[in-house]
Short mmCIF file of C-alpha atoms and ligand atoms in Angstrom, two decimals:
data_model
loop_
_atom_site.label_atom_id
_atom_site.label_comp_id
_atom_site.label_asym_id
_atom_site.label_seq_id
_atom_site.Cartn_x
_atom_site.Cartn_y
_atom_site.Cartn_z
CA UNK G 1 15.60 -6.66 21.98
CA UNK G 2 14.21 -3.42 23.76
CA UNK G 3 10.78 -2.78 22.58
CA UNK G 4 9.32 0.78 22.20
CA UNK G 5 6.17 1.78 24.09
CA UNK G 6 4.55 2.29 21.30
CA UNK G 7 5.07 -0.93 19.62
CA UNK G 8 1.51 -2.67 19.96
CA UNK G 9 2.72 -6.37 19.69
CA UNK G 10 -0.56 -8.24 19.84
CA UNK G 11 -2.18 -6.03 17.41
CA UNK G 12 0.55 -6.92 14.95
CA UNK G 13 -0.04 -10.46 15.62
CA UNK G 14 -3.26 -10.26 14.17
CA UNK G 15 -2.51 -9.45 10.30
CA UNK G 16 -2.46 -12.46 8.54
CA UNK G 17 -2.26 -13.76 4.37
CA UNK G 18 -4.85 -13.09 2.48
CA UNK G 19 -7.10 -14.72 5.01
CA UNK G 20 -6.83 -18.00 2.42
CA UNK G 21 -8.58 -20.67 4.30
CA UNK G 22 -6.07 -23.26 3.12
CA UNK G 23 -2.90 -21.31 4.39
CA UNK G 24 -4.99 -21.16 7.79
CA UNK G 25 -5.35 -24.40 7.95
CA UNK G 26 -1.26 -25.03 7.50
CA UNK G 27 -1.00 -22.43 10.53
CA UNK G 28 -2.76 -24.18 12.62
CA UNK G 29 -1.24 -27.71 11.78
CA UNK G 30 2.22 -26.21 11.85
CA UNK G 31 1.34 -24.98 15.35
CA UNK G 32 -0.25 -27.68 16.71
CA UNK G 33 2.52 -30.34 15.46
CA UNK G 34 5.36 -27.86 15.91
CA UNK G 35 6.16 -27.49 11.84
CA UNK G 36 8.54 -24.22 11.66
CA UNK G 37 7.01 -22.79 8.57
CA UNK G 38 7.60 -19.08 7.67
CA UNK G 39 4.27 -17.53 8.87
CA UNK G 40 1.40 -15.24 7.66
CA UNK G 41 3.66 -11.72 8.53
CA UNK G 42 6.70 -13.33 6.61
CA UNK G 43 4.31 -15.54 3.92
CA UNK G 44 2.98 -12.15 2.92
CA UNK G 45 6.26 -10.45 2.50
CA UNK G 46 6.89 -13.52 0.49
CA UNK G 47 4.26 -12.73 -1.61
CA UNK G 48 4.53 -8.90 -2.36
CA UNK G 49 8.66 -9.34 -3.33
CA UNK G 50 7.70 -12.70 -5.49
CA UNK G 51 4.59 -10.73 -7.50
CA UNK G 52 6.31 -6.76 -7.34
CA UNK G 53 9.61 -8.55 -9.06
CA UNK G 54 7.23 -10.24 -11.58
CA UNK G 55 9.17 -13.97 -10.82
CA UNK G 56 8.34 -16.20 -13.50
CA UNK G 57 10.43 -19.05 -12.37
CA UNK G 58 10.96 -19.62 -8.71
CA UNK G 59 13.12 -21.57 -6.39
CA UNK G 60 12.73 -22.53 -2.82
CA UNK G 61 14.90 -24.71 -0.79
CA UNK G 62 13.29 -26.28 1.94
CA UNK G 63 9.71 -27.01 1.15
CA UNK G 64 8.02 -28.49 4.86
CA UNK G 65 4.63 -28.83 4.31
CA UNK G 66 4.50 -26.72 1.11
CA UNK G 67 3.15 -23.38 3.14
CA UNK G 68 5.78 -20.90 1.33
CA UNK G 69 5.70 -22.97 -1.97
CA UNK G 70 2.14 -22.57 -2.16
CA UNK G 71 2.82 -18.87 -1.22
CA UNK G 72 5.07 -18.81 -3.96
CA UNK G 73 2.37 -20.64 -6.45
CA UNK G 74 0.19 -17.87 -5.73
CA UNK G 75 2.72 -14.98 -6.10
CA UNK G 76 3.15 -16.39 -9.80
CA UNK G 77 -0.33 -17.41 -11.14
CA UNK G 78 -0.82 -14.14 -12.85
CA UNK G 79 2.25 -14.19 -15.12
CA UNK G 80 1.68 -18.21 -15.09
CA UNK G 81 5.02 -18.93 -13.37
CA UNK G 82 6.10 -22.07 -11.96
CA UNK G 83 8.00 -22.93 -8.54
CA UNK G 84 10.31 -26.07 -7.68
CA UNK G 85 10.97 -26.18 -3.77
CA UNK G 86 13.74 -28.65 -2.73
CA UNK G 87 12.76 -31.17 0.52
CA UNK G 88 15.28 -33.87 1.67
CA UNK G 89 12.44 -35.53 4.46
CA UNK G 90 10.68 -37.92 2.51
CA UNK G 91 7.25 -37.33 4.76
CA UNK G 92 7.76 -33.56 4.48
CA UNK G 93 7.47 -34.37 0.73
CA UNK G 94 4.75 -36.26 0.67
CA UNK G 95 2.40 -33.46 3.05
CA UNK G 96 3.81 -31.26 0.80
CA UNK G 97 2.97 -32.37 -2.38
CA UNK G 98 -0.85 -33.14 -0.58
CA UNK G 99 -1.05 -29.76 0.44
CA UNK G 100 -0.23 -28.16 -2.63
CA UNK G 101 -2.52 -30.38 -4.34
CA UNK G 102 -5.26 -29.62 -2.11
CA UNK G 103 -4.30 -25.92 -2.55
CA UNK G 104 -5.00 -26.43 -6.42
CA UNK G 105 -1.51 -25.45 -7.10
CA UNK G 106 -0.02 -29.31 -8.16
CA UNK G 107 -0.15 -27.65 -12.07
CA UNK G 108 2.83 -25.00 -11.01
CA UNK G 109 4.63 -25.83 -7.61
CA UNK G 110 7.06 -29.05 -7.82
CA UNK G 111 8.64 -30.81 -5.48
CA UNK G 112 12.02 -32.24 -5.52
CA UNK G 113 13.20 -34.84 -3.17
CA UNK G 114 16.50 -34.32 -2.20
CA UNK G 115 18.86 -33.03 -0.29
CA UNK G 116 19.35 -28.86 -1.74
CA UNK G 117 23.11 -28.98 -1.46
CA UNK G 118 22.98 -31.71 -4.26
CA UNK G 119 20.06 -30.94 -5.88
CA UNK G 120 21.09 -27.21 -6.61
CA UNK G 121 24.05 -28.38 -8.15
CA UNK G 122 22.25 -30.30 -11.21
CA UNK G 123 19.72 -27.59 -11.61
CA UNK G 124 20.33 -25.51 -15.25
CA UNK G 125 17.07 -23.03 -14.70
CA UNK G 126 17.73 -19.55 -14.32
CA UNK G 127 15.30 -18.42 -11.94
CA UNK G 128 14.04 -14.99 -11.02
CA UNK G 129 13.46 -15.55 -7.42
CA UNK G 130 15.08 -17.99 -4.95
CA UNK G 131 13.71 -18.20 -1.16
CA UNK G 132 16.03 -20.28 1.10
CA UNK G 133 14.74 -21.95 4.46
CA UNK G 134 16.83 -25.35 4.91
CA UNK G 135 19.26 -25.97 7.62
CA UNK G 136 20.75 -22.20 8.49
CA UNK G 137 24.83 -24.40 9.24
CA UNK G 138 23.72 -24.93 5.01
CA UNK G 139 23.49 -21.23 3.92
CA UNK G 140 27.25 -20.52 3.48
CA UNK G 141 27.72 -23.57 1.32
CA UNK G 142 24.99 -22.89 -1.03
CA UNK G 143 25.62 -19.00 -1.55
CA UNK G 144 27.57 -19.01 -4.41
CA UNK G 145 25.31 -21.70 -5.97
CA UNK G 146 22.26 -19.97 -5.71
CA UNK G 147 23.94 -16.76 -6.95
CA UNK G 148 24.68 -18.79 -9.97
CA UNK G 149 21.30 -20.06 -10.70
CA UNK G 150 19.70 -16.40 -10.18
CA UNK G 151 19.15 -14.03 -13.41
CA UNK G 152 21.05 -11.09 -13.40
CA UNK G 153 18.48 -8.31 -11.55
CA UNK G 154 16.92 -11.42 -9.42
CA UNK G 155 16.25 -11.54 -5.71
CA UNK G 156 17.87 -13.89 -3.25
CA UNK G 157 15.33 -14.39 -0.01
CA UNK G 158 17.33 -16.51 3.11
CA UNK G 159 15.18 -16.15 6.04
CA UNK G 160 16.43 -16.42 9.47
CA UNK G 161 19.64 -15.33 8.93
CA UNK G 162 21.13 -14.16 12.48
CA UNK G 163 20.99 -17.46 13.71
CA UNK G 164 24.33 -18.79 14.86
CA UNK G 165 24.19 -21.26 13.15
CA UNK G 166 24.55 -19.48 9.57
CA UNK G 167 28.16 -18.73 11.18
CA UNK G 168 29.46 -16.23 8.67
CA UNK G 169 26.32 -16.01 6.06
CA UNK G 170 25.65 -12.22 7.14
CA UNK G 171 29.17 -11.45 6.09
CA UNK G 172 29.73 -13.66 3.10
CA UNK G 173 26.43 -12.29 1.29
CA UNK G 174 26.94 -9.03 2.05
CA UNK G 175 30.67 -8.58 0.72
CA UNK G 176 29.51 -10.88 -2.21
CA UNK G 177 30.76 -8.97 -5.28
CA UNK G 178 27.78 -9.90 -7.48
CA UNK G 179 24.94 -8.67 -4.86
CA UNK G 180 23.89 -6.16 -3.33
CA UNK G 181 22.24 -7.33 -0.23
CA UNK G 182 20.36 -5.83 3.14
CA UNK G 183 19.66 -7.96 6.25
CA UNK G 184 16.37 -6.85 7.94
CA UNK G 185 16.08 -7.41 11.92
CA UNK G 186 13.27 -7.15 13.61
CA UNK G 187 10.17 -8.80 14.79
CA UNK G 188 8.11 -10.56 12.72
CA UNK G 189 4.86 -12.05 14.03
CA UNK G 190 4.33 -15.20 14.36
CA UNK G 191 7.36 -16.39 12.77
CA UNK G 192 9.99 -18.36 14.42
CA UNK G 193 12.28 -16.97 16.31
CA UNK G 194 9.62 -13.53 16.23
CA UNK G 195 13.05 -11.42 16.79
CA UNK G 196 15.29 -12.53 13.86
CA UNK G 197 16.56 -11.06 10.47
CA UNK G 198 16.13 -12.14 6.95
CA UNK G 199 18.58 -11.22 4.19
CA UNK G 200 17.44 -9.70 0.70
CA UNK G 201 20.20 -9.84 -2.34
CA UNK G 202 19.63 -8.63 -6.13
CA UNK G 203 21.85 -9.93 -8.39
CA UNK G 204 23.90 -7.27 -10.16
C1 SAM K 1 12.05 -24.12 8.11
S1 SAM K 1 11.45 -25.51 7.28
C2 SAM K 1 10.82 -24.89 5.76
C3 SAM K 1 9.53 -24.16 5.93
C4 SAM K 1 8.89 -23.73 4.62
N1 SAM K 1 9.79 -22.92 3.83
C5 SAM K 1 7.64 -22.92 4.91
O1 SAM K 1 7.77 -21.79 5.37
O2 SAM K 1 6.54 -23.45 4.68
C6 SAM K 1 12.94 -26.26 6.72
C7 SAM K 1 12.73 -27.49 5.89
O3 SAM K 1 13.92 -27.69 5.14
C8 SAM K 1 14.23 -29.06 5.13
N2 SAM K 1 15.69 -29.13 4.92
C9 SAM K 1 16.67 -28.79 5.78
N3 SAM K 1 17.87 -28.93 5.21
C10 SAM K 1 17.65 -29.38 3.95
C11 SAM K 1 18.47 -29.74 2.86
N4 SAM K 1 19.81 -29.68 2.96
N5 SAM K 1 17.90 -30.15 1.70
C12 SAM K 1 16.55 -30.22 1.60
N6 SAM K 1 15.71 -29.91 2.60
C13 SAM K 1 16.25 -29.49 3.77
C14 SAM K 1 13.75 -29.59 6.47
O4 SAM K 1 13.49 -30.98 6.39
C15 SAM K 1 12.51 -28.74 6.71
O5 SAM K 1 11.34 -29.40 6.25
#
């Protein structure tokens, strides 16, 4: 990706979350044991769609070590919302469910152990919000799914979604007839990949 001159990429690296000393801490475990969590730049996106949408009930498949569920948890305290994130790796789970203890946040954010492609299936919540970070090969096969479980006027949030791997996901979600959906690309600090795309949908 050519970047303009004017684009000051180390100064953008600097903004972080709501310089939370807990979320800090994640960043610099996920760093140091190679955990590919979402990020400060994309945590705080996270955060501004979860609270300006008012999400009372919140989704998230693939949990890791809890750093977007607790996100989440946060986005959602005011209106005393409640998140279940989906994790099929049973030590994920277990940092996880540490973390979000830790991060005084066990009262709201559950976790589920299982694998989402199951798990989403027996779900009967309607949620306002659903963020989706599991295996990208996984995001064409859960689409319709998730557009199911989503209230009419609710956002769908897949991150990473130009990877190859999501094969047609770009396509599928944005000819889906009940959405209406924009892919971002760009550069996100400290993300992974930092030059990717995530995909917004509301529900009709
Ligand atoms: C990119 S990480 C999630 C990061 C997390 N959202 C964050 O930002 O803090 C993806 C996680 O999804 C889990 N995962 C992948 N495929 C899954 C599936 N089918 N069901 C449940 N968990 C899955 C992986 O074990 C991994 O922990």
């Amino acid at each position: 990706m050519a970047i303009p001159d004017r684009f000051d990429e180390e100064r953008y690296r600097g903004f972080s979350l709501l310089h939370d000393e807990h979320l800090a801490s994640m960043e610099e475990f996920a760093e140091q044991e190679d955990v590919p969590i979402i990020g400060p730049a994309m945590g705080r996106l996270l955060y501004v769609i979860a609270r300006s949408v008012g999400a009372k009930a919140i989704l998230e498949l693939g949990t890791a070590t809890g750093y977007s569920a607790i996100i989440l948890g946060m986005a959602t305290a005011h209106v005393g919302g409640t998140v279940e994130t989906v994790e099929f790796d049973a030590d994920m789970a277990t940092a996880a469910r540490k973390n979000i203890e830790s991060a005084d946040q066990s009262g709201r954010v559950t976790v589920i152990e299982g694998d989402a492609r199951e798990v989403i299936e027996d779900l009967a919540g309607t949620y306002d919000m659903i963020f989706v970070d599991i295996e990208k090969e996984f995001y064409p096969g859960v689409l319709d799914r998730c557009v199911d479980l989503l209230k009419s006027g609710g956002i769908l949030f897949f991150d990473n979604t130009s990877f190859k791997t999501a094969g047609d996901f770009l396509d599928l979600s944005f000819e889906h007839p009940d959405l209406v959906t924009v892919h971002q690309f760009g550069f996100f600090p400290g993300h992974g990949p930092e030059n990717d795309s995530f995909t917004l949908c509301l529900k009709k």
